[in-house]
Short mmCIF file of C-alpha atoms in Angstrom, two decimals:
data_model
loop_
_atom_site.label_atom_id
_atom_site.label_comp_id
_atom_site.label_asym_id
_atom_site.label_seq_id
_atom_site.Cartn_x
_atom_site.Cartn_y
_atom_site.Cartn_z
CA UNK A 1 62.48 63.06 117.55
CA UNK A 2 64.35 66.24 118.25
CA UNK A 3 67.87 64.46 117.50
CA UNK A 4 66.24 63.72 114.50
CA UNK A 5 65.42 67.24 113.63
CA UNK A 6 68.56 68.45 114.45
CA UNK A 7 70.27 65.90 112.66
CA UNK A 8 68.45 66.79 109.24
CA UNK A 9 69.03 70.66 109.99
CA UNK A 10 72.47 70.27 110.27
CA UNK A 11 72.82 68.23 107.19
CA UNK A 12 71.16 70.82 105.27
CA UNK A 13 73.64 73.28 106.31
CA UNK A 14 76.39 71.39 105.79
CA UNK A 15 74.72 70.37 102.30
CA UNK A 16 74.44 74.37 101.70
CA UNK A 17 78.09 75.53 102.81
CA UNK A 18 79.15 73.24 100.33
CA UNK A 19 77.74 74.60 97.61
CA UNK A 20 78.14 78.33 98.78
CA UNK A 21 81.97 76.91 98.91
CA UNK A 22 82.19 75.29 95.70
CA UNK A 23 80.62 78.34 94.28
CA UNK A 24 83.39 80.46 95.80
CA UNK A 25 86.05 78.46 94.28
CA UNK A 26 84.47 78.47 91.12
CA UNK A 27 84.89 82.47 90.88
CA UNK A 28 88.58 82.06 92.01
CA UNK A 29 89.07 80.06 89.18
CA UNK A 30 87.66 81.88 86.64
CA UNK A 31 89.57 85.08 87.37
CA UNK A 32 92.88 83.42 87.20
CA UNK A 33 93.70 83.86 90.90
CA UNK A 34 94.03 80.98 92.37
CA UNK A 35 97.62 79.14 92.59
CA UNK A 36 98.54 77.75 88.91
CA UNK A 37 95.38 78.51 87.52
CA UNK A 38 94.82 81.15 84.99
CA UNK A 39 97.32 83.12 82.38
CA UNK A 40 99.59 86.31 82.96
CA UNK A 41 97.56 88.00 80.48
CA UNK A 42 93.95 87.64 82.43
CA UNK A 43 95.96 88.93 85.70
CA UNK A 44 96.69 91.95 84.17
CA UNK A 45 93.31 92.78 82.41
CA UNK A 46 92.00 92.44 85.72
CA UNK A 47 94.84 94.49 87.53
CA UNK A 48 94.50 97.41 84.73
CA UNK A 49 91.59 98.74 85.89
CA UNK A 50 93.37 99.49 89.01
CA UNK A 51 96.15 100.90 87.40
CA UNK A 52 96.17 103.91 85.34
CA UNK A 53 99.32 105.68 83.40
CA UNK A 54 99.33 109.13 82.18
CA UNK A 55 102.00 111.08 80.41
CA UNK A 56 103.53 114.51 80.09
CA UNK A 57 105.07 115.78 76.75
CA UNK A 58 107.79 118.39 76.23
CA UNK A 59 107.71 121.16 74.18
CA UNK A 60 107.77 119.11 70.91
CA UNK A 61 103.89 117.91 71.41
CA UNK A 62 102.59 114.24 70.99
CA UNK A 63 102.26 114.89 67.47
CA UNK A 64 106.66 115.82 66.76
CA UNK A 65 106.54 112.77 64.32
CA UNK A 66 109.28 111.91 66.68
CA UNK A 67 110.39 111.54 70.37
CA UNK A 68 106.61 112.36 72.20
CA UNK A 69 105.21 110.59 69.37
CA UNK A 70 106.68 107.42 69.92
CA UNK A 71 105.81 107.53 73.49
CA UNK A 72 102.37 108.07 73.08
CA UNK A 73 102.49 105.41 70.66
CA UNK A 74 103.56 102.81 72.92
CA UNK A 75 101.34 104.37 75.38
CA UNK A 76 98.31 103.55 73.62
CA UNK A 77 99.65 100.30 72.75
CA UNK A 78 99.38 99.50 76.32
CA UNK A 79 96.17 100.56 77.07
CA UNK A 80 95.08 98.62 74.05
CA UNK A 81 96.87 95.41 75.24
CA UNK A 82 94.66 96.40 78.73
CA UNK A 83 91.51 96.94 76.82
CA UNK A 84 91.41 100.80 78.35
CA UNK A 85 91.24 104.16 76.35
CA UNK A 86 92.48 107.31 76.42
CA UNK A 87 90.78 109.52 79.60
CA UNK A 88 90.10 106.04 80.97
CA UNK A 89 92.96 104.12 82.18
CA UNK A 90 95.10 105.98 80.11
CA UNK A 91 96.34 110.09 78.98
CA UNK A 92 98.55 112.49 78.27
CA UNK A 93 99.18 116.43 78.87
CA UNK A 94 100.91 118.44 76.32
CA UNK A 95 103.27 121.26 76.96
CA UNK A 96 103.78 124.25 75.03
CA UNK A 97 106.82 125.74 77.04
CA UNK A 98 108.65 125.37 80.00
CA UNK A 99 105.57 126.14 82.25
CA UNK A 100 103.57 123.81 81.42
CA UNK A 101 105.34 121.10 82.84
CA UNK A 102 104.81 121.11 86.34
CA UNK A 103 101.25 122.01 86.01
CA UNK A 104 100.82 119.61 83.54
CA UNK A 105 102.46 116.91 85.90
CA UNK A 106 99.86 117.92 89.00
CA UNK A 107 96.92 117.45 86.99
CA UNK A 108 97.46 113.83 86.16
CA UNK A 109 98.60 113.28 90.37
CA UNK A 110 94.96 114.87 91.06
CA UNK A 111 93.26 112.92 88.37
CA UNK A 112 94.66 109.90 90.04
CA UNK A 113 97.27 108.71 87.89
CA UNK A 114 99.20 105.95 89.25
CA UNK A 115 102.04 106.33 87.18
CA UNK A 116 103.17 109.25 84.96
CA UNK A 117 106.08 109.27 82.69
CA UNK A 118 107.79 112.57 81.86
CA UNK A 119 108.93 112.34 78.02
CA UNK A 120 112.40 114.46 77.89
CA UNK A 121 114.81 115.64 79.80
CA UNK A 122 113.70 118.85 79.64
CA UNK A 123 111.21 117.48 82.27
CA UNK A 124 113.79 116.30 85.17
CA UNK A 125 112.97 119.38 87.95
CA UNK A 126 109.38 119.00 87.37
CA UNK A 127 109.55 115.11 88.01
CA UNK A 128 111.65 115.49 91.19
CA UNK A 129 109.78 117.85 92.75
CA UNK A 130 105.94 116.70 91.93
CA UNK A 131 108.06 112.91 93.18
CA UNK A 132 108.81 114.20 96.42
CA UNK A 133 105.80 115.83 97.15
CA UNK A 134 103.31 112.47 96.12
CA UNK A 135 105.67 109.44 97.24
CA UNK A 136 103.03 106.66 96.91
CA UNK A 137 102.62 107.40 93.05
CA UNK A 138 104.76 106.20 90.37
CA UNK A 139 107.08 108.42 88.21
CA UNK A 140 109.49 107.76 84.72
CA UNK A 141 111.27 109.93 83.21
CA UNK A 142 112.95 109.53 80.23
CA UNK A 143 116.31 110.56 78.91
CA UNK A 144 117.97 111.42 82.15
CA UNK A 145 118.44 110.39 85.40
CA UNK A 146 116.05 111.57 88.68
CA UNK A 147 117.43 110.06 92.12
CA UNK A 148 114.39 109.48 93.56
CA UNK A 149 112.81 105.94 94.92
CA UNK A 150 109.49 106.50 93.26
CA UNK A 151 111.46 107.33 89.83
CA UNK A 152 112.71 104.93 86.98
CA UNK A 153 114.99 106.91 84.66
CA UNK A 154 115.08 105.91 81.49
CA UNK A 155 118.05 106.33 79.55
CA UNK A 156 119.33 105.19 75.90
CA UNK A 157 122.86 104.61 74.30
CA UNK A 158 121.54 107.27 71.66
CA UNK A 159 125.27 107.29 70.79
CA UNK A 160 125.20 103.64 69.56
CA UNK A 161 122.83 104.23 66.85
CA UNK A 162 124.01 107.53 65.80
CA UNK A 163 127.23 105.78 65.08
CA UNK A 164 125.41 103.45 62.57
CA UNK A 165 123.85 106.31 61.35
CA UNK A 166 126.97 107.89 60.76
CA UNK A 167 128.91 104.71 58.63
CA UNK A 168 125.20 105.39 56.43
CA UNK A 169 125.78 108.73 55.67
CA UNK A 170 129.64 108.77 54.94
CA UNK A 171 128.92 105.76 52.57
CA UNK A 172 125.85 107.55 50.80
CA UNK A 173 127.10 111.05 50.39
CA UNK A 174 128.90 112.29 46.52
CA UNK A 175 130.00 115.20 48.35
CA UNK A 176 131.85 114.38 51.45
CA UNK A 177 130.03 117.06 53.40
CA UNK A 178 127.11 116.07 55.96
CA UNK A 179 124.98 117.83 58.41
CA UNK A 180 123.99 117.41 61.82
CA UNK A 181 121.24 119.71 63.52
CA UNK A 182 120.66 119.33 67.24
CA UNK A 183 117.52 120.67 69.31
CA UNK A 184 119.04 122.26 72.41
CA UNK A 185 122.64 121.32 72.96
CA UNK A 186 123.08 119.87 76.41
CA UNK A 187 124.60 116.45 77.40
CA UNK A 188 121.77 114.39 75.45
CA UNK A 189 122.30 115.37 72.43
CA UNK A 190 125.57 115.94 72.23
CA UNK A 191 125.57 111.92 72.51
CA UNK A 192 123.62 112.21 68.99
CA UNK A 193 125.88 114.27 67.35
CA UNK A 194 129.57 112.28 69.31
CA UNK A 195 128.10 109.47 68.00
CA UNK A 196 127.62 110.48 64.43
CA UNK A 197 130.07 111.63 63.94
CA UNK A 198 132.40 109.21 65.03
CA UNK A 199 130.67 106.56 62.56
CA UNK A 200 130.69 108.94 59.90
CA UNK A 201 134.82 109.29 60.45
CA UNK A 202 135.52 105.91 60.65
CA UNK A 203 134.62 105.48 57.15
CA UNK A 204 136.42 108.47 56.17
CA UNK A 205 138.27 110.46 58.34
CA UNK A 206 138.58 113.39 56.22
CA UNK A 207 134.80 113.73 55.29
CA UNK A 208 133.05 117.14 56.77
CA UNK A 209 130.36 117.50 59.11
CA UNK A 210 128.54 120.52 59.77
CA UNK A 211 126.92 120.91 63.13
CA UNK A 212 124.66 123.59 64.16
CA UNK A 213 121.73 123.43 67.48
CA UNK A 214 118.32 124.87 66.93
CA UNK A 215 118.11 125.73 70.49
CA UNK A 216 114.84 124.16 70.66
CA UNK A 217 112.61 121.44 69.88
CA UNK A 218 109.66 122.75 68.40
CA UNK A 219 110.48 125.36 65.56
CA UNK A 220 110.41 123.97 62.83
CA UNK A 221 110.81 127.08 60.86
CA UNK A 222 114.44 127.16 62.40
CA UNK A 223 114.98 124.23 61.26
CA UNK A 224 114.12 124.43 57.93
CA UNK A 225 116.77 127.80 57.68
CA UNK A 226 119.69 125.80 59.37
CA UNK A 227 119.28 123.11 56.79
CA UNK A 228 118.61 125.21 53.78
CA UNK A 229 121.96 126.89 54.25
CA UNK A 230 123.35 123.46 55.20
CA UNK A 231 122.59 121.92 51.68
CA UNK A 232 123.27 125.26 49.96
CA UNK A 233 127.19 124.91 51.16
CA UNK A 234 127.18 120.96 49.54
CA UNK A 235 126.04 118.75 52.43
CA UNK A 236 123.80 116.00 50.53
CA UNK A 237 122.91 114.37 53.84
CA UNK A 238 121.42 115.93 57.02
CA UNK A 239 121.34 114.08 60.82
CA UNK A 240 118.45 115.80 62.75
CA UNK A 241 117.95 115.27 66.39
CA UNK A 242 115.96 117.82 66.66
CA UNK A 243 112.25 116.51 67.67
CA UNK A 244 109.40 118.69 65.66
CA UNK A 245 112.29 121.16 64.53
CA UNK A 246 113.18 117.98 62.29
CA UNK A 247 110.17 118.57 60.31
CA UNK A 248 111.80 121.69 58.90
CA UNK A 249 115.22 119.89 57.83
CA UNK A 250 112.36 117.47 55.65
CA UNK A 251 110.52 119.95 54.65
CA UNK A 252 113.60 121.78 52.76
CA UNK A 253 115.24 118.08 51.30
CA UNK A 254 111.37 117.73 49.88
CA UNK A 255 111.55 121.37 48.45
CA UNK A 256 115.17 121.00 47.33
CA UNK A 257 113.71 117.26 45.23
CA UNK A 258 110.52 118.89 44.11
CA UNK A 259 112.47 121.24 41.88
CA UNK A 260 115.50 118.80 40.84
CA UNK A 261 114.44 115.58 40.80
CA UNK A 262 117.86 113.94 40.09
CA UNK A 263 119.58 116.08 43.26
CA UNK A 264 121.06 112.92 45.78
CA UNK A 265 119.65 114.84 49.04
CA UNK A 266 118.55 113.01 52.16
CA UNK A 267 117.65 113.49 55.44
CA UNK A 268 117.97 110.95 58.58
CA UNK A 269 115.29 110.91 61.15
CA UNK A 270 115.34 110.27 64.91
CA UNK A 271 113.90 108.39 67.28
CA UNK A 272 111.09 106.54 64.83
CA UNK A 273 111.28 105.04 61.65
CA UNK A 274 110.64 108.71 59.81
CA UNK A 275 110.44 107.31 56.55
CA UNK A 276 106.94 108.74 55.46
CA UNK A 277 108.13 112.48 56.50
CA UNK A 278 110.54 112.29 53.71
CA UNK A 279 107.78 110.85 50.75
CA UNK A 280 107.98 113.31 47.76
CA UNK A 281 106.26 112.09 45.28
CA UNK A 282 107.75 108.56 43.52
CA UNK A 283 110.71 109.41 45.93
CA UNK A 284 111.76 109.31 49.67
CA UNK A 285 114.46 111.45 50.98
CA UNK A 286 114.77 109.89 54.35
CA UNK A 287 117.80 108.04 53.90
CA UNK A 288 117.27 105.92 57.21
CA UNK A 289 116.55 106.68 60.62
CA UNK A 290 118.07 105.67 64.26
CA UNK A 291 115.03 104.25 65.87
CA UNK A 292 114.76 104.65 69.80
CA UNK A 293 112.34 102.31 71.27
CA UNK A 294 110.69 104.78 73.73
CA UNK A 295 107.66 103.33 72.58
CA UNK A 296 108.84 99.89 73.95
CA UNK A 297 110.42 101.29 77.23
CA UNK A 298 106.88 103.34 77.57
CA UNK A 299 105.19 99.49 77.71
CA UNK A 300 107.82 97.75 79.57
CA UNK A 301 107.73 100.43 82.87
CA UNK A 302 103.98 100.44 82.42
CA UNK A 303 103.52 96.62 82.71
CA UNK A 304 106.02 96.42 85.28
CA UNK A 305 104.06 98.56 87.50
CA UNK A 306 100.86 97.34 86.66
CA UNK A 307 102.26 93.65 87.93
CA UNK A 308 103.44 95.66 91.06
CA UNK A 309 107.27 95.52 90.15
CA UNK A 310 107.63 99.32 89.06
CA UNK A 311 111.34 99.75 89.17
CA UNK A 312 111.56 102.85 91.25
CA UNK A 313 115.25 103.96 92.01
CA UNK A 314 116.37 102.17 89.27
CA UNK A 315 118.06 103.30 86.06
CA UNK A 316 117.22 101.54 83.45
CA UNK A 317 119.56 101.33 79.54
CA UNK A 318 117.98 100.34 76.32
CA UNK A 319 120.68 99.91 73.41
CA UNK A 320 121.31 98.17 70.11
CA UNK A 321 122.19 94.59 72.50
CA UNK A 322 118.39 94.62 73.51
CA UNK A 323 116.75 96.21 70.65
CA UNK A 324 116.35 98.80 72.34
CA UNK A 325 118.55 101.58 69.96
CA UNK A 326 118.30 100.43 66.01
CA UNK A 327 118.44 101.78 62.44
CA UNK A 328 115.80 101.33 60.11
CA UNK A 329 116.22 99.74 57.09
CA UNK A 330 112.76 101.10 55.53
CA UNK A 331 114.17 103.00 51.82
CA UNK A 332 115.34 100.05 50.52
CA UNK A 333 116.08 101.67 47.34
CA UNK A 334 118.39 104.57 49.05
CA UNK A 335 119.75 102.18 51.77
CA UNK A 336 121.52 100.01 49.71
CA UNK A 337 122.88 96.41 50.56
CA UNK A 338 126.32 97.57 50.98
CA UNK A 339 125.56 100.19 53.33
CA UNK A 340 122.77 97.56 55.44
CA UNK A 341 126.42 95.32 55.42
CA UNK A 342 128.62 97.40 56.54
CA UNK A 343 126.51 98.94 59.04
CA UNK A 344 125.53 95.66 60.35
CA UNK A 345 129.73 94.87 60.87
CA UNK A 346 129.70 97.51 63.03
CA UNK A 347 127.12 97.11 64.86
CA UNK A 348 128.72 93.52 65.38
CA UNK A 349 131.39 95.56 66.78
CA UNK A 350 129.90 97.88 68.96
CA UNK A 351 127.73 95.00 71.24
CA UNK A 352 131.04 92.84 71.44
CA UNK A 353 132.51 95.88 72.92
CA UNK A 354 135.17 95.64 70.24
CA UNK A 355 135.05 99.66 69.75
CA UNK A 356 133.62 102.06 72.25
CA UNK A 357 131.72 105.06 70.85
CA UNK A 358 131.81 108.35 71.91
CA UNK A 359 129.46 110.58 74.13
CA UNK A 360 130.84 113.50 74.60
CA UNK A 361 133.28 116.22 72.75
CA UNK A 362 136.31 115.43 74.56
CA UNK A 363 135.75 112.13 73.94
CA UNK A 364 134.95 111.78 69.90
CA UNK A 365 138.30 114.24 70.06
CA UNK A 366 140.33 111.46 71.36
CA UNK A 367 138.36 109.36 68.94
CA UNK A 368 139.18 111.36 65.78
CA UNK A 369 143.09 111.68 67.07
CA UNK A 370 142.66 107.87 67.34
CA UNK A 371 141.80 107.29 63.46
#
């Protein structure tokens, strides 16, 4: 009789385990862990509430229209694609000035940001040292390099593009005289304004370009005086790469069309497609734009840490092979089909490695003495 007992306890435990087991594998199932179950996308919903990425602007501010913009952009984008929102999962800090960065930076470490990106080089001191002093968090900056094995550097062939941009303007201008305005001149941008003008004098080596440097990235007031005596001396197109200071060099082409309609004036953007800065009423003076996917790269380093792949150590190139460095196309009545064909030859050109471009001043000197 007591076998008999036993027997019929253990069979209902063994009946119950089974279900408590078949109830566990169920829940495996469902949340896309187990081995071939599941898609990539429900792994990372579930991994992005573990994983949070903040973000640190330079002096510009999120709202440039331009470099930070694009950044927060793609930033958002994520946390979208995550189903998180901003202060939860997701954030930035804006700077002001020079200051502001570091502090900026700690906050996000003590509000338990796993990853923060620093937008700018402007930003490479404050990443290396808040990097060293929190070595399990993630770091990005972008635009330079930080040797660090918590850091991806993010870096563009800015010079690429502002070659395209270049062929544009020397094919769109009556007057043979351009413009290039630079935020602070360092390294970076000196790539931007290499670049441009190399493309500009390989379609005609004798055409002028005027070059002047803000020496920031946020006043836009300069900006708008550095162009206004730009198109005063006959430039009729203007390269800025000057982040919110850009929104002065549109702010004068608008002015300067406002009053004479029938003036050929343009401005190209940076960085994002800036053809609504240059709407003026039934016209646009944003001739084009060299797009810079930071936006993309912003996504990309954010997903790759969220999957537990962050590419610390590693510097990472975006350029006009990968998408990652283009030229928008947007004004379709300024950017003609002649220009959009002969800046597509070159770009041809440049990814078959058929020309190299220039990055530096010594080097678009040999280029010129090369024409």
């Amino acid at each position: 009789m007591k076998n008999r007992k036993f027997i019929l306890l253990f069979a209902l435990l063994l009946s119950l385990g089974l279900i408590l087991a078949a109830c566990g594998g169920g829940d495996e199932k469902s949340s896309g862990n187990s081995e071939g179950e599941g898609s990539s996308e429900g792994s990372s919903e579930e991994g992005s509430a573990d994983y949070t990425v903040g973000m640190v602007t330079d002096e510009g501010g999120v709202d440039d229209k331009s470099f930070n913009q694009s950044a927060w952009e793609g930033l958002q984008a994520w946390g979208e694609e995550h189903d998180l929102s901003k202060a939860d999962g997701f954030d930035y800090a804006q700077s002001e000035d020079e200051s502001d960065y570091l502090p900026n930076m700690t906050r996000l470490v003590r509000n338990d940001y796993d990853l923060v990106f620093g937008i700018g080089f402007l930003l490479e001191d404050a990443i290396a040292e808040i990097a060293e002093q929190n070595p399990e968090k993630d770091f990005a900056i972008v635009d330079t390099v930080v040797d660090a094995p918590n850091v991806a550097s993010i870096t563009f062939a800015e010079h690429e593009g502002s070659f395209l941009t270049g062929v544009a303007a020397a094919m769109k201008t009556n007057t043979d005289k351009l413009g290039f305005i630079g935020g602070v001149d360092s390294a970076l941008i000196n790539k931007f304004e290499a670049g441009f003008v190399a493309g500009a004098k390989s379609v005609n080596p004798d055409i002028e370009v005027d070059i002047q440097y803000v020496g920031n990235f946020s006043s836009a007031a300069d900006g708008k005086l550095i162009a206004t005596r730009m198109y005063n001396d006959g430039a009729d197109v203007i390269y800025h790469s000057a982040g919110a200071a850009g929104n002065g060099v549109f702010a004068q082409a608008k002015d300067l069309k406002q009053k004479d309609p029938d003036r050929e004036i343009y401005v190209i953007g940076v960085d994002r497609d800036q053809y609504e800065e240059g709407a003026i009423g039934d016209h646009n003076v944003t001739l084009t734009s060299m797009v810079k996917r930071v936006d993309t790269s912003v996504i990309e380093v954010s997903n790759q840490g969220l999957n537990g792949e962050f590419p610390g150590g590693e510097v990472l190139v975006f350029g006009l092979e990968d998408e990652g460095i283009g030229i928008a196309e947007t004004n379709e009545e300024a950017y003609t089909e002649e220009i959009a064909t002969a800046v597509n030859e070159w770009k041809e050109k440049i990814i078959n490695g058929d020309v190299e471009i220039p990055k530096t001043h010594d080097e678009l000197k040999a280029f010129e003495e090369a024409l």
